[in-house]
Amino acid sequence: MKTVTVHASNTYDVVIGGGVSALLPARLKTLYPGGRVCFVSEDRVAPLHLSALETAAKTAGIDTAHYIFPHGERSKNPAVLLSLLEFLAQEHFTRKDVLVALGGGVTGDLTGLASALFMRGMGLVQMPTTLLSMVDSSVGGKTAVNLDGGKNLCGVFRQPALVLCDLGYLKTLAPEDFADGMAEVVKYGVIADAALFDRVKDGVAPDDLEDVVTRCVEIKRDVVAADEFDTGKRALLNFGHTLAHAIETKSNYQISHGRAVAMGMVRIARIAEAFGYANEPCAGRIAAALEANALPTACPYENKALFPLTTGDKKCAGNSIALVLPSKIGDCLIERMPISRWKELLSA
Ligand code: GLY
């Protein structure tokens, strides 16, 4: 078991290892003495893991309820958020109580936002059940729902009080969902750690997983500590994501986040090479690592179809866009450029 402590608006532990979900009742009692718990989960994850957690909490004398919503990115919307908030009101939850997000990125983002909004703020614990949410979305405090106009457009920063990454949960993950998470793992190697990239470029052995997840969380911890509110360095975590969000939106969320990130990283790395931002060729190495981890790298959409969707992204401000471009494996530049220049790069 490993613990990474994140220093942001509040300081909290990310605990990583097989079986760490068993720590939940004791940690809840310390963090939220006398508080009630509402588990928030979706209809694929809840049948696997919810009842054991509720039983353990109840045995420890903690009063629990649960709110389950239909799985999938389509549930990450304002209607489901409002329905969760109404549920909390009907069940008489208060600011002293805590939401436990049990699931992947959709669950964590939705629950995090609800915890910030309900009575202007109640407790939050993240229990990610996918590799992707363990290494990325459960840590760092970004919460959101999607709007018709694009992904993650309605949200706030809300740090959790605790993140429990139980690697045992990954045993029930479908191989394609595990591969989705590997896209973010490869991303950390490209943006910050060439040794991590080399370690995962042919896949990850099960007994290496704890160290790999820990290393990703450490990188995220450092970036979040330096730029919690995403005004500078945190953009690094968005390597590949400007195109990825456009690809997801264009596909009507039929292409998953991890797959879209894989396609987006390769395409932006090719642009970085073609226009002289890269010090060494890396697009081919990134594509090979992603393919070795069962991820697609060819995007079904042309750049000109994606361009309009990229200009509604949060990385745009005024007439400019911040792009993350790999200069070599382990190091990326954040380049703010006029939208007209971005259009030029995409059109070439
Ligand atoms: N997932 C990107 C970030 O947390 O900033």
GROMACS .gro file of N, CA, C and O in nm, residues 160-278:
model
  476
  160PRO      N    1  -1.130   1.653  -0.289
  160PRO     CA    2  -1.188   1.557  -0.194
  160PRO      C    3  -1.112   1.561  -0.061
  160PRO      O    4  -1.007   1.625  -0.051
  161ALA      N    5  -1.166   1.491   0.039
  161ALA     CA    6  -1.095   1.480   0.168
  161ALA      C    7  -1.010   1.354   0.171
  161ALA      O    8  -0.924   1.338   0.260
  162LEU      N    9  -1.035   1.263   0.076
  162LEU     CA   10  -0.964   1.135   0.074
  162LEU      C   11  -0.991   1.069  -0.061
  162LEU      O   12  -1.101   1.081  -0.115
  163VAL      N   13  -0.889   0.999  -0.113
  163VAL     CA   14  -0.908   0.916  -0.232
  163VAL      C   15  -0.857   0.777  -0.198
  163VAL      O   16  -0.744   0.762  -0.152
  164LEU      N   17  -0.943   0.677  -0.216
  164LEU     CA   18  -0.901   0.537  -0.193
  164LEU      C   19  -0.900   0.465  -0.327
  164LEU      O   20  -1.006   0.444  -0.388
  165CYS      N   21  -0.781   0.431  -0.375
  165CYS     CA   22  -0.768   0.359  -0.503
  165CYS      C   23  -0.746   0.212  -0.472
  165CYS      O   24  -0.631   0.168  -0.451
  166ASP      N   25  -0.854   0.135  -0.468
  166ASP     CA   26  -0.843  -0.008  -0.439
  166ASP      C   27  -0.813  -0.082  -0.569
  166ASP      O   28  -0.901  -0.100  -0.654
  167LEU      N   29  -0.689  -0.127  -0.582
  167LEU     CA   30  -0.649  -0.192  -0.708
  167LEU      C   31  -0.724  -0.324  -0.730
  167LEU      O   32  -0.732  -0.372  -0.843
  168GLY      N   33  -0.782  -0.380  -0.625
  168GLY     CA   34  -0.865  -0.500  -0.640
  168GLY      C   35  -0.984  -0.473  -0.730
  168GLY      O   36  -1.032  -0.563  -0.800
  169TYR      N   37  -1.032  -0.349  -0.731
  169TYR     CA   38  -1.146  -0.315  -0.817
  169TYR      C   39  -1.113  -0.332  -0.965
  169TYR      O   40  -1.202  -0.350  -1.048
  170LEU      N   41  -0.985  -0.323  -0.998
  170LEU     CA   42  -0.948  -0.331  -1.140
  170LEU      C   43  -0.966  -0.473  -1.195
  170LEU      O   44  -0.973  -0.492  -1.317
  171LYS      N   45  -0.978  -0.570  -1.104
  171LYS     CA   46  -0.997  -0.710  -1.150
  171LYS      C   47  -1.131  -0.727  -1.219
  171LYS      O   48  -1.150  -0.818  -1.299
  172THR      N   49  -1.228  -0.642  -1.186
  172THR     CA   50  -1.361  -0.656  -1.249
  172THR      C   51  -1.376  -0.563  -1.370
  172THR      O   52  -1.484  -0.553  -1.427
  173LEU      N   53  -1.268  -0.496  -1.405
  173LEU     CA   54  -1.275  -0.400  -1.516
  173LEU      C   55  -1.261  -0.474  -1.649
  173LEU      O   56  -1.175  -0.559  -1.664
  174ALA      N   57  -1.345  -0.437  -1.747
  174ALA     CA   58  -1.333  -0.496  -1.882
  174ALA      C   59  -1.198  -0.455  -1.941
  174ALA      O   60  -1.151  -0.343  -1.915
  175PRO      N   61  -1.135  -0.542  -2.023
  175PRO     CA   62  -1.003  -0.508  -2.078
  175PRO      C   63  -1.003  -0.375  -2.153
  175PRO      O   64  -0.906  -0.299  -2.144
  176GLU      N   65  -1.113  -0.343  -2.221
  176GLU     CA   66  -1.113  -0.216  -2.296
  176GLU      C   67  -1.117  -0.096  -2.200
  176GLU      O   68  -1.064   0.011  -2.232
  177ASP      N   69  -1.179  -0.115  -2.084
  177ASP     CA   70  -1.180  -0.005  -1.986
  177ASP      C   71  -1.042   0.010  -1.921
  177ASP      O   72  -0.999   0.122  -1.890
  178PHE      N   73  -0.974  -0.102  -1.900
  178PHE     CA   74  -0.836  -0.094  -1.848
  178PHE      C   75  -0.748  -0.020  -1.951
  178PHE      O   76  -0.670   0.069  -1.915
  179ALA      N   77  -0.765  -0.055  -2.078
  179ALA     CA   78  -0.686   0.010  -2.184
  179ALA      C   79  -0.711   0.161  -2.184
  179ALA      O   80  -0.617   0.239  -2.201
  180ASP      N   81  -0.836   0.201  -2.163
  180ASP     CA   82  -0.868   0.345  -2.156
  180ASP      C   83  -0.779   0.417  -2.055
  180ASP      O   84  -0.727   0.525  -2.080
  181GLY      N   85  -0.764   0.354  -1.938
  181GLY     CA   86  -0.680   0.414  -1.834
  181GLY      C   87  -0.534   0.420  -1.876
  181GLY      O   88  -0.461   0.514  -1.839
  182MET      N   89  -0.490   0.322  -1.955
  182MET     CA   90  -0.350   0.322  -1.999
  182MET      C   91  -0.319   0.443  -2.087
  182MET      O   92  -0.204   0.486  -2.095
  183ALA      N   93  -0.420   0.498  -2.153
  183ALA     CA   94  -0.396   0.620  -2.232
  183ALA      C   95  -0.346   0.731  -2.140
  183ALA      O   96  -0.250   0.804  -2.174
  184GLU      N   97  -0.408   0.745  -2.023
  184GLU     CA   98  -0.366   0.850  -1.930
  184GLU      C   99  -0.229   0.816  -1.869
  184GLU      O  100  -0.148   0.904  -1.844
  185VAL      N  101  -0.204   0.687  -1.846
  185VAL     CA  102  -0.073   0.647  -1.791
  185VAL      C  103   0.037   0.684  -1.890
  185VAL      O  104   0.139   0.744  -1.852
  186VAL      N  105   0.016   0.651  -2.018
  186VAL     CA  106   0.116   0.687  -2.122
  186VAL      C  107   0.132   0.839  -2.126
  186VAL      O  108   0.243   0.892  -2.137
  187LYS      N  109   0.019   0.911  -2.111
  187LYS     CA  110   0.025   1.058  -2.110
  187LYS      C  111   0.123   1.109  -2.004
  187LYS      O  112   0.205   1.196  -2.030
  188TYR      N  113   0.115   1.052  -1.881
  188TYR     CA  114   0.207   1.099  -1.774
  188TYR      C  115   0.352   1.077  -1.814
  188TYR      O  116   0.439   1.159  -1.786
  189GLY      N  117   0.378   0.963  -1.880
  189GLY     CA  118   0.515   0.939  -1.925
  189GLY      C  119   0.560   1.045  -2.023
  189GLY      O  120   0.671   1.099  -2.012
  190VAL      N  121   0.472   1.081  -2.117
  190VAL     CA  122   0.510   1.178  -2.220
  190VAL      C  123   0.529   1.317  -2.159
  190VAL      O  124   0.624   1.388  -2.192
  191ILE      N  125   0.441   1.356  -2.066
  191ILE     CA  126   0.451   1.495  -2.017
  191ILE      C  127   0.559   1.514  -1.912
  191ILE      O  128   0.610   1.624  -1.895
  192ALA      N  129   0.595   1.404  -1.840
  192ALA     CA  130   0.680   1.430  -1.722
  192ALA      C  131   0.785   1.326  -1.689
  192ALA      O  132   0.871   1.354  -1.605
  193ASP      N  133   0.780   1.207  -1.747
  193ASP     CA  134   0.868   1.104  -1.692
  193ASP      C  135   0.900   0.999  -1.799
  193ASP      O  136   0.824   0.904  -1.820
  194ALA      N  137   1.016   1.017  -1.864
  194ALA     CA  138   1.055   0.924  -1.972
  194ALA      C  139   1.073   0.782  -1.918
  194ALA      O  140   1.045   0.684  -1.988
  195ALA      N  141   1.117   0.769  -1.792
  195ALA     CA  142   1.137   0.635  -1.735
  195ALA      C  143   1.001   0.565  -1.719
  195ALA      O  144   0.989   0.444  -1.744
  196LEU      N  145   0.899   0.641  -1.679
  196LEU     CA  146   0.765   0.583  -1.668
  196LEU      C  147   0.717   0.539  -1.806
  196LEU      O  148   0.661   0.429  -1.822
  197PHE      N  149   0.742   0.622  -1.907
  197PHE     CA  150   0.702   0.587  -2.044
  197PHE      C  151   0.765   0.454  -2.084
  197PHE      O  152   0.697   0.364  -2.134
  198ASP      N  153   0.895   0.441  -2.058
  198ASP     CA  154   0.964   0.316  -2.096
  198ASP      C  155   0.908   0.197  -2.020
  198ASP      O  156   0.898   0.087  -2.073
  199ARG      N  157   0.872   0.222  -1.895
  199ARG     CA  158   0.821   0.114  -1.810
  199ARG      C  159   0.686   0.060  -1.858
  199ARG      O  160   0.655  -0.057  -1.838
  200VAL      N  161   0.604   0.147  -1.920
  200VAL     CA  162   0.468   0.105  -1.956
  200VAL      C  163   0.449   0.088  -2.107
  200VAL      O  164   0.341   0.051  -2.152
  201LYS      N  165   0.553   0.113  -2.185
  201LYS     CA  166   0.534   0.119  -2.331
  201LYS      C  167   0.495  -0.015  -2.393
  201LYS      O  168   0.440  -0.018  -2.502
  202ASP      N  169   0.521  -0.125  -2.321
  202ASP     CA  170   0.478  -0.256  -2.372
  202ASP      C  171   0.366  -0.316  -2.286
  202ASP      O  172   0.338  -0.436  -2.294
  203GLY      N  173   0.306  -0.236  -2.198
  203GLY     CA  174   0.202  -0.286  -2.109
  203GLY      C  175   0.252  -0.285  -1.965
  203GLY      O  176   0.370  -0.260  -1.940
  204VAL      N  177   0.159  -0.313  -1.873
  204VAL     CA  178   0.194  -0.312  -1.730
  204VAL      C  179   0.164  -0.449  -1.670
  204VAL      O  180   0.052  -0.498  -1.683
  205ALA      N  181   0.263  -0.507  -1.604
  205ALA     CA  182   0.240  -0.635  -1.535
  205ALA      C  183   0.160  -0.607  -1.408
  205ALA      O  184   0.179  -0.502  -1.344
  206PRO      N  185   0.070  -0.701  -1.368
  206PRO     CA  186  -0.013  -0.677  -1.250
  206PRO      C  187   0.069  -0.639  -1.126
  206PRO      O  188   0.029  -0.552  -1.048
  207ASP      N  189   0.188  -0.700  -1.109
  207ASP     CA  190   0.261  -0.668  -0.986
  207ASP      C  191   0.337  -0.535  -0.995
  207ASP      O  192   0.400  -0.492  -0.900
  208ASP      N  193   0.327  -0.470  -1.109
  208ASP     CA  194   0.389  -0.337  -1.125
  208ASP      C  195   0.285  -0.226  -1.110
  208ASP      O  196   0.319  -0.107  -1.108
  209LEU      N  197   0.159  -0.268  -1.101
  209LEU     CA  198   0.050  -0.170  -1.110
  209LEU      C  199   0.051  -0.069  -0.995
  209LEU      O  200   0.030   0.051  -1.015
  210GLU      N  201   0.078  -0.118  -0.874
  210GLU     CA  202   0.075  -0.026  -0.759
  210GLU      C  203   0.178   0.085  -0.777
  210GLU      O  204   0.150   0.203  -0.755
  211ASP      N  205   0.296   0.048  -0.821
  211ASP     CA  206   0.401   0.149  -0.841
  211ASP      C  207   0.367   0.243  -0.956
  211ASP      O  208   0.393   0.363  -0.949
  212VAL      N  209   0.311   0.187  -1.063
  212VAL     CA  210   0.278   0.272  -1.180
  212VAL      C  211   0.168   0.371  -1.143
  212VAL      O  212   0.178   0.491  -1.172
  213VAL      N  213   0.062   0.323  -1.078
  213VAL     CA  214  -0.047   0.415  -1.038
  213VAL      C  215   0.008   0.520  -0.942
  213VAL      O  216  -0.021   0.641  -0.956
  214THR      N  217   0.091   0.477  -0.849
  214THR     CA  218   0.149   0.572  -0.752
  214THR      C  219   0.230   0.680  -0.824
  214THR      O  220   0.220   0.799  -0.794
  215ARG      N  221   0.312   0.638  -0.921
  215ARG     CA  222   0.394   0.736  -0.994
  215ARG      C  223   0.306   0.838  -1.068
  215ARG      O  224   0.335   0.958  -1.069
  216CYS      N  225   0.198   0.789  -1.130
  216CYS     CA  226   0.107   0.881  -1.201
  216CYS      C  227   0.046   0.980  -1.101
  216CYS      O  228   0.037   1.101  -1.129
  217VAL      N  229   0.003   0.929  -0.986
  217VAL     CA  230  -0.060   1.018  -0.887
  217VAL      C  231   0.043   1.118  -0.834
  217VAL      O  232   0.011   1.235  -0.809
  218GLU      N  233   0.168   1.075  -0.819
  218GLU     CA  234   0.272   1.170  -0.774
  218GLU      C  235   0.291   1.283  -0.875
  218GLU      O  236   0.306   1.399  -0.838
  219ILE      N  237   0.290   1.247  -1.004
  219ILE     CA  238   0.306   1.351  -1.106
  219ILE      C  239   0.188   1.447  -1.098
  219ILE      O  240   0.203   1.569  -1.099
  220LYS      N  241   0.068   1.389  -1.086
  220LYS     CA  242  -0.050   1.476  -1.078
  220LYS      C  243  -0.045   1.563  -0.953
  220LYS      O  244  -0.076   1.682  -0.958
  221ARG      N  245  -0.003   1.503  -0.840
  221ARG     CA  246   0.010   1.581  -0.715
  221ARG      C  247   0.099   1.704  -0.737
  221ARG      O  248   0.065   1.815  -0.697
  222ASP      N  249   0.211   1.684  -0.803
  222ASP     CA  250   0.306   1.795  -0.821
  222ASP      C  251   0.247   1.903  -0.911
  222ASP      O  252   0.264   2.022  -0.885
  223VAL      N  253   0.178   1.861  -1.017
  223VAL     CA  254   0.120   1.960  -1.108
  223VAL      C  255   0.008   2.037  -1.037
  223VAL      O  256   0.001   2.161  -1.046
  224VAL      N  257  -0.076   1.965  -0.962
  224VAL     CA  258  -0.188   2.030  -0.894
  224VAL      C  259  -0.136   2.124  -0.784
  224VAL      O  260  -0.189   2.235  -0.765
  225ALA      N  261  -0.032   2.082  -0.714
  225ALA     CA  262   0.024   2.169  -0.608
  225ALA      C  263   0.077   2.299  -0.670
  225ALA      O  264   0.067   2.406  -0.611
  226ALA      N  265   0.130   2.290  -0.791
  226ALA     CA  266   0.187   2.409  -0.856
  226ALA      C  267   0.079   2.497  -0.918
  226ALA      O  268   0.097   2.619  -0.929
  227ASP      N  269  -0.034   2.440  -0.957
  227ASP     CA  270  -0.134   2.518  -1.033
  227ASP      C  271  -0.272   2.454  -1.015
  227ASP      O  272  -0.331   2.403  -1.110
  228GLU      N  273  -0.322   2.463  -0.892
  228GLU     CA  274  -0.450   2.396  -0.861
  228GLU      C  275  -0.563   2.442  -0.954
  228GLU      O  276  -0.646   2.361  -0.997
  229PHE      N  277  -0.566   2.573  -0.983
  229PHE     CA  278  -0.683   2.627  -1.054
  229PHE      C  279  -0.661   2.641  -1.204
  229PHE      O  280  -0.733   2.715  -1.272
  230ASP      N  281  -0.564   2.569  -1.255
  230ASP     CA  282  -0.552   2.553  -1.400
  230ASP      C  283  -0.531   2.684  -1.474
  230ASP      O  284  -0.599   2.712  -1.574
  231THR      N  285  -0.437   2.763  -1.424
  231THR     CA  286  -0.409   2.889  -1.493
  231THR      C  287  -0.275   2.884  -1.566
  231THR      O  288  -0.234   2.980  -1.629
  232GLY      N  289  -0.202   2.773  -1.555
  232GLY     CA  290  -0.071   2.764  -1.619
  232GLY      C  291  -0.028   2.621  -1.641
  232GLY      O  292  -0.076   2.553  -1.731
  233LYS      N  293   0.058   2.573  -1.549
  233LYS     CA  294   0.123   2.443  -1.569
  233LYS      C  295   0.025   2.325  -1.576
  233LYS      O  296   0.054   2.222  -1.638
  234ARG      N  297  -0.091   2.339  -1.513
  234ARG     CA  298  -0.186   2.227  -1.513
  234ARG      C  299  -0.231   2.189  -1.653
  234ARG      O  300  -0.276   2.076  -1.676
  235ALA      N  301  -0.217   2.283  -1.746
  235ALA     CA  302  -0.252   2.253  -1.886
  235ALA      C  303  -0.177   2.130  -1.936
  235ALA      O  304  -0.225   2.059  -2.025
  236LEU      N  305  -0.060   2.103  -1.877
  236LEU     CA  306   0.018   1.985  -1.919
  236LEU      C  307  -0.065   1.857  -1.914
  236LEU      O  308  -0.049   1.767  -1.997
  237LEU      N  309  -0.153   1.850  -1.812
  237LEU     CA  310  -0.235   1.729  -1.795
  237LEU      C  311  -0.334   1.713  -1.910
  237LEU      O  312  -0.397   1.610  -1.925
  238ASN      N  313  -0.347   1.819  -1.989
  238ASN     CA  314  -0.441   1.815  -2.101
  238ASN      C  315  -0.374   1.776  -2.231
  238ASN      O  316  -0.432   1.796  -2.339
  239PHE      N  317  -0.252   1.723  -2.223
  239PHE     CA  318  -0.187   1.677  -2.346
  239PHE      C  319  -0.280   1.580  -2.420
  239PHE      O  320  -0.326   1.480  -2.362
  240GLY      N  321  -0.308   1.611  -2.545
  240GLY     CA  322  -0.396   1.525  -2.626
  240GLY      C  323  -0.544   1.551  -2.605
  240GLY      O  324  -0.628   1.499  -2.680
  241HIS      N  325  -0.579   1.631  -2.501
  241HIS     CA  326  -0.719   1.642  -2.462
  241HIS      C  327  -0.800   1.742  -2.544
  241HIS      O  328  -0.922   1.731  -2.550
  242THR      N  329  -0.733   1.842  -2.604
  242THR     CA  330  -0.811   1.939  -2.683
  242THR      C  331  -0.878   1.866  -2.799
  242THR      O  332  -0.998   1.878  -2.822
  243LEU      N  333  -0.797   1.787  -2.870
  243LEU     CA  334  -0.855   1.708  -2.979
  243LEU      C  335  -0.944   1.596  -2.924
  243LEU      O  336  -1.048   1.564  -2.981
  244ALA      N  337  -0.904   1.539  -2.810
  244ALA     CA  338  -0.982   1.427  -2.754
  244ALA      C  339  -1.125   1.471  -2.722
  244ALA      O  340  -1.221   1.400  -2.753
  245HIS      N  341  -1.139   1.588  -2.658
  245HIS     CA  342  -1.275   1.633  -2.624
  245HIS      C  343  -1.356   1.656  -2.751
  245HIS      O  344  -1.476   1.626  -2.754
  246ALA      N  345  -1.291   1.707  -2.855
  246ALA     CA  346  -1.362   1.727  -2.982
  246ALA      C  347  -1.402   1.592  -3.043
  246ALA      O  348  -1.514   1.576  -3.095
  247ILE      N  349  -1.313   1.494  -3.034
  247ILE     CA  350  -1.342   1.360  -3.089
  247ILE      C  351  -1.458   1.296  -3.012
  247ILE      O  352  -1.551   1.241  -3.072
  248GLU      N  353  -1.455   1.307  -2.879
  248GLU     CA  354  -1.565   1.250  -2.800
  248GLU      C  355  -1.697   1.316  -2.836
  248GLU      O  356  -1.799   1.248  -2.854
  249THR      N  357  -1.697   1.449  -2.844
  249THR     CA  358  -1.821   1.521  -2.875
  249THR      C  359  -1.870   1.484  -3.014
  249THR      O  360  -1.988   1.454  -3.035
  250LYS      N  361  -1.776   1.483  -3.111
  250LYS     CA  362  -1.813   1.451  -3.250
  250LYS      C  363  -1.874   1.310  -3.259
  250LYS      O  364  -1.965   1.285  -3.338
  251SER      N  365  -1.822   1.219  -3.180
  251SER     CA  366  -1.872   1.080  -3.186
  251SER      C  367  -1.999   1.062  -3.103
  251SER      O  368  -2.047   0.949  -3.088
  252ASN      N  369  -2.050   1.173  -3.047
  252ASN     CA  370  -2.165   1.163  -2.959
  252ASN      C  371  -2.135   1.068  -2.843
  252ASN      O  372  -2.218   0.989  -2.799
  253TYR      N  373  -2.010   1.076  -2.794
  253TYR     CA  374  -1.961   0.998  -2.681
  253TYR      C  375  -1.960   0.847  -2.707
  253TYR      O  376  -1.956   0.768  -2.614
  254GLN      N  377  -1.959   0.810  -2.836
  254GLN     CA  378  -1.945   0.667  -2.868
  254GLN      C  379  -1.798   0.627  -2.858
  254GLN      O  380  -1.766   0.511  -2.836
  255ILE      N  381  -1.708   0.722  -2.880
  255ILE     CA  382  -1.565   0.696  -2.860
  255ILE      C  383  -1.533   0.736  -2.716
  255ILE      O  384  -1.562   0.848  -2.672
  256SER      N  385  -1.476   0.642  -2.639
  256SER     CA  386  -1.452   0.667  -2.497
  256SER      C  387  -1.341   0.770  -2.477
  256SER      O  388  -1.261   0.796  -2.568
  257HIS      N  389  -1.334   0.823  -2.355
  257HIS     CA  390  -1.236   0.927  -2.325
  257HIS      C  391  -1.093   0.877  -2.349
  257HIS      O  392  -1.013   0.944  -2.416
  258GLY      N  393  -1.061   0.758  -2.299
  258GLY     CA  394  -0.924   0.707  -2.313
  258GLY      C  395  -0.886   0.688  -2.459
  258GLY      O  396  -0.774   0.722  -2.501
  259ARG      N  397  -0.979   0.635  -2.538
  259ARG     CA  398  -0.950   0.615  -2.681
  259ARG      C  399  -0.933   0.750  -2.752
  259ARG      O  400  -0.845   0.766  -2.836
  260ALA      N  401  -1.019   0.843  -2.716
  260ALA     CA  402  -1.008   0.976  -2.777
  260ALA      C  403  -0.875   1.043  -2.737
  260ALA      O  404  -0.811   1.109  -2.820
  261VAL      N  405  -0.833   1.024  -2.613
  261VAL     CA  406  -0.705   1.081  -2.569
  261VAL      C  407  -0.589   1.017  -2.647
  261VAL      O  408  -0.496   1.086  -2.690
  262ALA      N  409  -0.598   0.886  -2.668
  262ALA     CA  410  -0.493   0.818  -2.746
  262ALA      C  411  -0.484   0.880  -2.886
  262ALA      O  412  -0.376   0.916  -2.934
  263MET      N  413  -0.598   0.895  -2.952
  263MET     CA  414  -0.600   0.954  -3.087
  263MET      C  415  -0.549   1.098  -3.083
  263MET      O  416  -0.472   1.141  -3.170
  264GLY      N  417  -0.594   1.172  -2.983
  264GLY     CA  418  -0.557   1.313  -2.972
  264GLY      C  419  -0.408   1.332  -2.948
  264GLY      O  420  -0.345   1.423  -3.004
  265MET      N  421  -0.349   1.244  -2.865
  265MET     CA  422  -0.205   1.257  -2.835
  265MET      C  423  -0.121   1.233  -2.960
  265MET      O  424  -0.024   1.305  -2.985
  266VAL      N  425  -0.159   1.132  -3.036
  266VAL     CA  426  -0.079   1.100  -3.155
  266VAL      C  427  -0.091   1.214  -3.257
  266VAL      O  428   0.008   1.259  -3.315
  267ARG      N  429  -0.214   1.263  -3.273
  267ARG     CA  430  -0.232   1.367  -3.374
  267ARG      C  431  -0.158   1.496  -3.336
  267ARG      O  432  -0.093   1.558  -3.418
  268ILE      N  433  -0.163   1.534  -3.210
  268ILE     CA  434  -0.097   1.659  -3.171
  268ILE      C  435   0.057   1.640  -3.172
  268ILE      O  436   0.132   1.733  -3.204
  269ALA      N  437   0.101   1.517  -3.142
  269ALA     CA  438   0.246   1.491  -3.147
  269ALA      C  439   0.295   1.502  -3.293
  269ALA      O  440   0.405   1.553  -3.319
  270ARG      N  441   0.213   1.457  -3.387
  270ARG     CA  442   0.251   1.467  -3.529
  270ARG      C  443   0.259   1.615  -3.569
  270ARG      O  444   0.349   1.656  -3.642
  271ILE      N  445   0.162   1.693  -3.520
  271ILE     CA  446   0.164   1.837  -3.550
  271ILE      C  447   0.290   1.899  -3.491
  271ILE      O  448   0.359   1.979  -3.555
  272ALA      N  449   0.324   1.862  -3.366
  272ALA     CA  450   0.444   1.918  -3.300
  272ALA      C  451   0.569   1.886  -3.383
  272ALA      O  452   0.658   1.971  -3.399
  273GLU      N  453   0.575   1.768  -3.437
  273GLU     CA  454   0.691   1.730  -3.519
  273GLU      C  455   0.693   1.808  -3.651
  273GLU      O  456   0.795   1.863  -3.691
  274ALA      N  457   0.578   1.812  -3.715
  274ALA     CA  458   0.571   1.874  -3.847
  274ALA      C  459   0.604   2.023  -3.842
  274ALA      O  460   0.660   2.078  -3.937
  275PHE      N  461   0.571   2.089  -3.731
  275PHE     CA  462   0.591   2.234  -3.725
  275PHE      C  463   0.711   2.275  -3.638
  275PHE      O  464   0.724   2.390  -3.598
  276GLY      N  465   0.798   2.178  -3.608
  276GLY     CA  466   0.925   2.213  -3.543
  276GLY      C  467   0.916   2.241  -3.394
  276GLY      O  468   1.009   2.297  -3.336
  277TYR      N  469   0.807   2.201  -3.328
  277TYR     CA  470   0.801   2.220  -3.182
  277TYR      C  471   0.874   2.106  -3.110
  277TYR      O  472   0.916   2.121  -2.996
  278ALA      N  473   0.886   1.991  -3.176
  278ALA     CA  474   0.947   1.875  -3.110
  278ALA      C  475   1.098   1.875  -3.132
  278ALA      O  476   1.145   1.901  -3.243
   0.00000   0.00000   0.00000
